[in-house]
mmCIF file of C-alpha atoms in Angstrom:
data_model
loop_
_atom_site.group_PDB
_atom_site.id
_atom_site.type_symbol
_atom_site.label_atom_id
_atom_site.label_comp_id
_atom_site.label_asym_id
_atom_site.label_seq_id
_atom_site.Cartn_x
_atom_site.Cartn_y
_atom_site.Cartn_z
ATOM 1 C CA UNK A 1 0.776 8.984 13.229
ATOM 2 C CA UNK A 2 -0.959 11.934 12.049
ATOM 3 C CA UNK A 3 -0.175 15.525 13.297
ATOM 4 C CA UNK A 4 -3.025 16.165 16.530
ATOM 5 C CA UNK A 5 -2.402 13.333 17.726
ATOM 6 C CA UNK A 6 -4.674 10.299 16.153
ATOM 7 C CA UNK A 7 -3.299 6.917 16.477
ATOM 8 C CA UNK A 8 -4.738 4.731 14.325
ATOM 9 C CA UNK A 9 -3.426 1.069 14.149
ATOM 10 C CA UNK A 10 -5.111 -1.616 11.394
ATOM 11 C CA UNK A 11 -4.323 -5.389 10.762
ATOM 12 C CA UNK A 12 -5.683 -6.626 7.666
ATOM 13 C CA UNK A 13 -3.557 -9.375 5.931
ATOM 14 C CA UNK A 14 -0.366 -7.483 5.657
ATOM 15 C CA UNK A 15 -2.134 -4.556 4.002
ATOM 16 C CA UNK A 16 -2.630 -1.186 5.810
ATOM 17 C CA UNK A 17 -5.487 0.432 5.712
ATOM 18 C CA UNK A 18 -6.853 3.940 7.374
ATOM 19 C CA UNK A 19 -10.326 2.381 9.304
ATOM 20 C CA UNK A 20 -13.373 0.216 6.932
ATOM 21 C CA UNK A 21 -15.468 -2.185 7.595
ATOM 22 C CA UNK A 22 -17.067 -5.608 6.735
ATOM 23 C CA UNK A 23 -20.532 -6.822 7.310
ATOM 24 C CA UNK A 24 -22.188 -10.314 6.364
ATOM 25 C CA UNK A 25 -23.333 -10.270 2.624
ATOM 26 C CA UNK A 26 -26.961 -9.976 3.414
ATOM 27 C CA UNK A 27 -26.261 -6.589 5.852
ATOM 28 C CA UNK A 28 -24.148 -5.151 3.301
ATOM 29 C CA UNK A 29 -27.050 -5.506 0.572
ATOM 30 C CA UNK A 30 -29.016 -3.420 3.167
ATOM 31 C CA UNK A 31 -26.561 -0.682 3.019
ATOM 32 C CA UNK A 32 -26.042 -0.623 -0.127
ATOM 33 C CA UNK A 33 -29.136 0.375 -1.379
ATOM 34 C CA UNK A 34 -30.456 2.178 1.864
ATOM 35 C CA UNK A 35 -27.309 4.563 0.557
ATOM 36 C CA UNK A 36 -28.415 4.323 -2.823
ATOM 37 C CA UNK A 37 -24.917 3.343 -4.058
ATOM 38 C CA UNK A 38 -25.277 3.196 -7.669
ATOM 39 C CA UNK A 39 -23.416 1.689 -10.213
ATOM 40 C CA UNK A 40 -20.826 4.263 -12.347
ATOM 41 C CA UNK A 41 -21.164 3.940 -15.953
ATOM 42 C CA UNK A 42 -18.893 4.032 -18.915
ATOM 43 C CA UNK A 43 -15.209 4.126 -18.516
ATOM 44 C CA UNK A 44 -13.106 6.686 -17.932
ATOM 45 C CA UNK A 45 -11.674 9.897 -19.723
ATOM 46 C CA UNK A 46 -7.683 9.990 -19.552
ATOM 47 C CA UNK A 47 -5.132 11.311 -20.580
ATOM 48 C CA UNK A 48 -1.283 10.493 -20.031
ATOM 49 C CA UNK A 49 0.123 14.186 -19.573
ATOM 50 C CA UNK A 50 0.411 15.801 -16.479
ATOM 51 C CA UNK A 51 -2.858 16.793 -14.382
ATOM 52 C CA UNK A 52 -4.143 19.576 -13.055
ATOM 53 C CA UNK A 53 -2.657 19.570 -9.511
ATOM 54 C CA UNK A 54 1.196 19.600 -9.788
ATOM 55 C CA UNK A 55 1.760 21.049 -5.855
ATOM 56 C CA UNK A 56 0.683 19.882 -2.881
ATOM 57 C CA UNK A 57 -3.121 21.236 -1.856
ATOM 58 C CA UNK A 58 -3.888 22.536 1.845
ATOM 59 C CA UNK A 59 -6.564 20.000 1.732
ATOM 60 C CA UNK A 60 -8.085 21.486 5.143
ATOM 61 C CA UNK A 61 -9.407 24.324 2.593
ATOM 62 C CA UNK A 62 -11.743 21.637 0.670
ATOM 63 C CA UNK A 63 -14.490 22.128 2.817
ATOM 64 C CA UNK A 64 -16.132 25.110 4.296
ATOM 65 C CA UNK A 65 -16.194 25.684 7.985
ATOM 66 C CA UNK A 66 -20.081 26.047 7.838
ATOM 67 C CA UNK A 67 -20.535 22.596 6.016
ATOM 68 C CA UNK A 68 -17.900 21.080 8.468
ATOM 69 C CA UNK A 69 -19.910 22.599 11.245
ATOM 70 C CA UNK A 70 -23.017 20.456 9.286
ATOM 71 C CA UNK A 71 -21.176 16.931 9.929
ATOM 72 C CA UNK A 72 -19.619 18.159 13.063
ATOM 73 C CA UNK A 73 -21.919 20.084 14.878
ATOM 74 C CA UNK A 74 -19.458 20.468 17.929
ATOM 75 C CA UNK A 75 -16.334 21.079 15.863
ATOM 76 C CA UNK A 76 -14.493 24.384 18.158
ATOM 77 C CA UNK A 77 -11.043 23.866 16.459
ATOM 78 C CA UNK A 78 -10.432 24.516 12.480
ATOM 79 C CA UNK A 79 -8.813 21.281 10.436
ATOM 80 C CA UNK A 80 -5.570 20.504 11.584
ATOM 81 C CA UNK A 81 -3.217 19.177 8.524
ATOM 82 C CA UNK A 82 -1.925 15.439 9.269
ATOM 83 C CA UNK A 83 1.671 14.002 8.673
ATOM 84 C CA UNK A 84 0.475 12.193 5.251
ATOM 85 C CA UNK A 85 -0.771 15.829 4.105
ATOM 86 C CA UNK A 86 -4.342 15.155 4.467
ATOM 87 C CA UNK A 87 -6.699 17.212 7.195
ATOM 88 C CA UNK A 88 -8.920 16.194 9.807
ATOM 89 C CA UNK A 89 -12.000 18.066 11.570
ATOM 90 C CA UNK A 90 -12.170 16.265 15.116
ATOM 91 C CA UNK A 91 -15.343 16.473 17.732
ATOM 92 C CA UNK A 92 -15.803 14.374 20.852
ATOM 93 C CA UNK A 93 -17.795 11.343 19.149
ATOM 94 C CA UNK A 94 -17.248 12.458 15.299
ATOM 95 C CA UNK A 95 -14.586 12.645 12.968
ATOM 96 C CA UNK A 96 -14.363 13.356 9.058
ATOM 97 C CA UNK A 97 -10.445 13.317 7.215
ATOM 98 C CA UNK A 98 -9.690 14.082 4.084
ATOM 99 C CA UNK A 99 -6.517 12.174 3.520
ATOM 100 C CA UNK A 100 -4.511 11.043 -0.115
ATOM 101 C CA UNK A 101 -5.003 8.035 -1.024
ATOM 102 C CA UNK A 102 -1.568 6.821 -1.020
ATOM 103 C CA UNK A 103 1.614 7.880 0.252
ATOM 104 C CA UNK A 104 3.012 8.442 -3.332
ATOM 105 C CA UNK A 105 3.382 11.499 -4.801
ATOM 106 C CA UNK A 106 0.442 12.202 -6.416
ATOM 107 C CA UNK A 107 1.381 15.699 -7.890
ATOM 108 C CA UNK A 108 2.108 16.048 -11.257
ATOM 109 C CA UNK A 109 1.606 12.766 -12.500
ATOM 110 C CA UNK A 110 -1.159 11.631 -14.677
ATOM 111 C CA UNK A 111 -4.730 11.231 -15.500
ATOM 112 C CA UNK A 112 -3.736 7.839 -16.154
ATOM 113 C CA UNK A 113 -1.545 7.239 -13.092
ATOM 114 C CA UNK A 114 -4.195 8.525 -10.978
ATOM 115 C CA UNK A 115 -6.807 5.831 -12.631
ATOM 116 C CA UNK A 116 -4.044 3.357 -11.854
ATOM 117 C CA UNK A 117 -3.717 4.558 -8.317
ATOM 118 C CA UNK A 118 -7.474 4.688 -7.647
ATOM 119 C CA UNK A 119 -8.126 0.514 -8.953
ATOM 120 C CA UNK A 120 -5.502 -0.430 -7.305
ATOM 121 C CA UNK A 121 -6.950 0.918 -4.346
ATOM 122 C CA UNK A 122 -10.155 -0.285 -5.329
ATOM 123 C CA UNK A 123 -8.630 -3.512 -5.680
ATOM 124 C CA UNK A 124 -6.450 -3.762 -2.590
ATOM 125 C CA UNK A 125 -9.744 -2.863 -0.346
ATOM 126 C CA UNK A 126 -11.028 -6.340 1.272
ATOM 127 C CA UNK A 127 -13.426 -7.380 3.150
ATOM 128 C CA UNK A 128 -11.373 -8.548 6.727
ATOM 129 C CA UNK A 129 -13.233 -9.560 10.115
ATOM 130 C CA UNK A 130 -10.415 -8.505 12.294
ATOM 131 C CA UNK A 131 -8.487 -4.686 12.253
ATOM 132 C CA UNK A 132 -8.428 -2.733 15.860
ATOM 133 C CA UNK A 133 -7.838 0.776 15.159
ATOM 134 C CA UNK A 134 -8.318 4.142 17.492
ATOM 135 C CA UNK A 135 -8.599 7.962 17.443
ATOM 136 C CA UNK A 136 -7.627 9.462 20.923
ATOM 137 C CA UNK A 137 -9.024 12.780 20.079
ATOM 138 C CA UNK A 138 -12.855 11.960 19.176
ATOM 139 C CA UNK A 139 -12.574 9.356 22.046
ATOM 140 C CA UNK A 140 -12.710 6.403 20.127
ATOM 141 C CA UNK A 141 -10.634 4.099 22.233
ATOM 142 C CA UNK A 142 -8.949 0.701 20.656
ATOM 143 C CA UNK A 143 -11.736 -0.925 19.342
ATOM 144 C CA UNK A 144 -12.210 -4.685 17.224
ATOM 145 C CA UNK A 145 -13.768 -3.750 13.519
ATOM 146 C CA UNK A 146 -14.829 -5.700 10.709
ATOM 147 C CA UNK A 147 -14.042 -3.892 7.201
ATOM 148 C CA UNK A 148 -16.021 -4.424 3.775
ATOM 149 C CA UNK A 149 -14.537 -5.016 0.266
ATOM 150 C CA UNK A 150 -15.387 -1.384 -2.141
ATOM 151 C CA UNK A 151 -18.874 -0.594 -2.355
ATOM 152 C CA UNK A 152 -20.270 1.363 -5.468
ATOM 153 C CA UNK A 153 -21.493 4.874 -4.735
ATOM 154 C CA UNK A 154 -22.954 7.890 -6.327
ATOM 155 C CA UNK A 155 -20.720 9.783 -8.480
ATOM 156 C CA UNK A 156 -18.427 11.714 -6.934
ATOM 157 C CA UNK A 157 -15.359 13.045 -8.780
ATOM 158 C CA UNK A 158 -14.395 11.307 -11.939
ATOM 159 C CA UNK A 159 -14.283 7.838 -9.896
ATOM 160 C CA UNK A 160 -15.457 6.964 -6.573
ATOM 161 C CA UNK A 161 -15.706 4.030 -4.764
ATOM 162 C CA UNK A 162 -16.383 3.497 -1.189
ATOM 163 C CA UNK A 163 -16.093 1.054 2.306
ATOM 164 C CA UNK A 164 -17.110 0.880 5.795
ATOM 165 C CA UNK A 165 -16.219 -0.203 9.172
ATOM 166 C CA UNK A 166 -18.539 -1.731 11.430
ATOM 167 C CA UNK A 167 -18.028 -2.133 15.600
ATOM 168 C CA UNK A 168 -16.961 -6.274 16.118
ATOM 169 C CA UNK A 169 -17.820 -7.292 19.520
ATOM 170 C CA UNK A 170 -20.230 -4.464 21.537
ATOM 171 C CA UNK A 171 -22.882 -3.131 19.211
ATOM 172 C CA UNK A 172 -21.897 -3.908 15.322
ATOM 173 C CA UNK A 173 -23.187 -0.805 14.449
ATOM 174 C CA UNK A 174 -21.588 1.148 11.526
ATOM 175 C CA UNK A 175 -19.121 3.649 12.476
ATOM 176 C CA UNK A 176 -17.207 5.039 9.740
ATOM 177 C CA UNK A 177 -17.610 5.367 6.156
ATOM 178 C CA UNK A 178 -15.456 5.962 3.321
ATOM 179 C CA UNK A 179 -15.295 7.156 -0.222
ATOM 180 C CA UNK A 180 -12.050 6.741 -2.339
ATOM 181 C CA UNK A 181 -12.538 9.372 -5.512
ATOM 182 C CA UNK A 182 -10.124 10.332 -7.973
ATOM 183 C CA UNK A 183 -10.486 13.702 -9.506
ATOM 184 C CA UNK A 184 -7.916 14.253 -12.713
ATOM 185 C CA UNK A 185 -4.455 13.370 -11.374
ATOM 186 C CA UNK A 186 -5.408 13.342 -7.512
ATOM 187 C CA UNK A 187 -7.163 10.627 -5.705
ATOM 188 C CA UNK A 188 -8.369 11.415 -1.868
ATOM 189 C CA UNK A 189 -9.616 9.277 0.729
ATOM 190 C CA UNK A 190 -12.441 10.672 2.520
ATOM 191 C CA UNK A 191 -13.822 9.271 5.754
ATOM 192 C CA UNK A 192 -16.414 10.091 8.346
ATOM 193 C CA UNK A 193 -16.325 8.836 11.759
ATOM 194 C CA UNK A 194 -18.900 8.666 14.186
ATOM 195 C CA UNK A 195 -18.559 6.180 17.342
ATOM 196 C CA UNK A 196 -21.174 8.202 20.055
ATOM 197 C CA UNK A 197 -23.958 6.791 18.415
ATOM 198 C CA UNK A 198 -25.718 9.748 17.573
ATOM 199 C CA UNK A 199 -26.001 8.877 13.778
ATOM 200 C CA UNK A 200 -27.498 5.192 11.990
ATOM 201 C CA UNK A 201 -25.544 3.806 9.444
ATOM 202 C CA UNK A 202 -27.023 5.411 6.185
ATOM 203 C CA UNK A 203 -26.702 8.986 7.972
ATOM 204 C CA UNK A 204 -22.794 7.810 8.519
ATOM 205 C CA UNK A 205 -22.607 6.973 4.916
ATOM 206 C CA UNK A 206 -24.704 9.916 3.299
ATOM 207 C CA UNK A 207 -22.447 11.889 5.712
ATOM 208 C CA UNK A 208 -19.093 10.361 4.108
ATOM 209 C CA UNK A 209 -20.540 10.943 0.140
ATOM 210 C CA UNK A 210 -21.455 14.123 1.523
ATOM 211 C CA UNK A 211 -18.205 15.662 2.211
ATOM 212 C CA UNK A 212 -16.511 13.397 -0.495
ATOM 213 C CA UNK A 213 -18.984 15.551 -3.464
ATOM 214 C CA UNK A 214 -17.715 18.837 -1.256
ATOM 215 C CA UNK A 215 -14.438 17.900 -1.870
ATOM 216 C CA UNK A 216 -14.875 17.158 -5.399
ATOM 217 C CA UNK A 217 -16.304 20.170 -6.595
ATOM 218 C CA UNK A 218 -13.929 21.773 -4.832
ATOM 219 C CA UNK A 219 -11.269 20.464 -6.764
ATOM 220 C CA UNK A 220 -12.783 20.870 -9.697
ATOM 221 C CA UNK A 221 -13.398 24.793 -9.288
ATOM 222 C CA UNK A 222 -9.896 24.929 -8.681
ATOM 223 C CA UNK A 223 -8.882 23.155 -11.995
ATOM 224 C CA UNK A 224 -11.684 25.344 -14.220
ATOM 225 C CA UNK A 225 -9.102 28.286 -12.713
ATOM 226 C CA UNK A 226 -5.932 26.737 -13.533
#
């Protein structure tokens, strides 16, 4: 369970996942290119020594409190770091994490690795009609979600991918969006959460890329200073 408090439990085959969501085919194609999720191109540039991030991050310092505040417009309270070493900004109704992608080291290793780490991710993400999962401090009480497989997306980092989580039984709405990214030798989950139904799907999902493109360029500022 995540330092402040979010409880989060997900049932999806025997593989654990952090909140996504799956639609029927022909709602998904909506999505897709209401998001304009696009299609990366040529394969990646890696290299098997060790990356640019060989100690842990404060990942709370990613994003800016004033573009937080832009995706949280009632945020009071500044990111609070999580047990996994992630971050999450929390509002009653809206949530957005920045979390690692696994729960392996990530520092240090690889270009490579990290490519490994992010398909395998990419390949482990499946599309599953039944997870329950709840955050106690945006006031998103145990709900019944379906999850999509990966969804392509606009770049972000050197790799992105992405999923989302749709409501089961009440509404079916969207409510939280993810991209996956991998920048050199670290690859980040980031997810935005919105269950008060102020925001449509594509807002939830523009919202996710959003912070997942803040995120990236912040890393990569950081690795152009060494």
């Amino acid at each position: 369970v995540p330092a402040g408090g979010r409880r989060r439990t997900v049932v999806w085959a025997a593989v654990e996942v952090t909140a996504v969501v799956a639609v029927i085919a022909a709602t998904t194609g909506v999505a897709h290119f209401a998001f304009g999720r696009t299609v990366q191109q040529g394969p990646p540039r890696l290299s098997e020594k060790p990356g640019a991030f060989t100690v842990p991050l404060n990942l709370c310092e990613l994003i800016s409190a004033a573009d937080v505040k832009r995706l949280l417009p009632a945020v009071k309270a500044p990111g609070q770091r999580t047990n996994r070493g992630g971050c999450q900004w929390m509002s009653p109704g809206i949530g957005l994490e920045v979390q690692p992608a696994s729960t392996d080291k990530q520092w240090g290793k690889s270009p490579r690795q990290a490519h490994e780490l992010f398909v395998n991710q990419r390949n482990g993400t499946r599309p599953s009609g039944q997870i329950g999962w709840s955050w106690s401090d945006i006031r998103a009480a145990m709900r019944s979600a379906r999850t999509t497989g990966p969804l392509t997306v606009k770049p972000a980092g050197d790799e992105a991918f992405g999923y989302d989580l749709y409501e089961n039984r009440k509404t079916g709405r969207l409510e939280q969006s993810h991209v996956v990214l991998r920048v050199d030798n670290l690859v980040l989950d980031v997810a935005y959460t919105v269950v008060d139904g102020s925001k449509d799907g594509p807002a939830i999902q523009t919202g996710a890329h959003t912070a997942a493109t803040w995120v990236a360029q912040a890393l990569n500022k950081q690795k152009a200073r060494g």
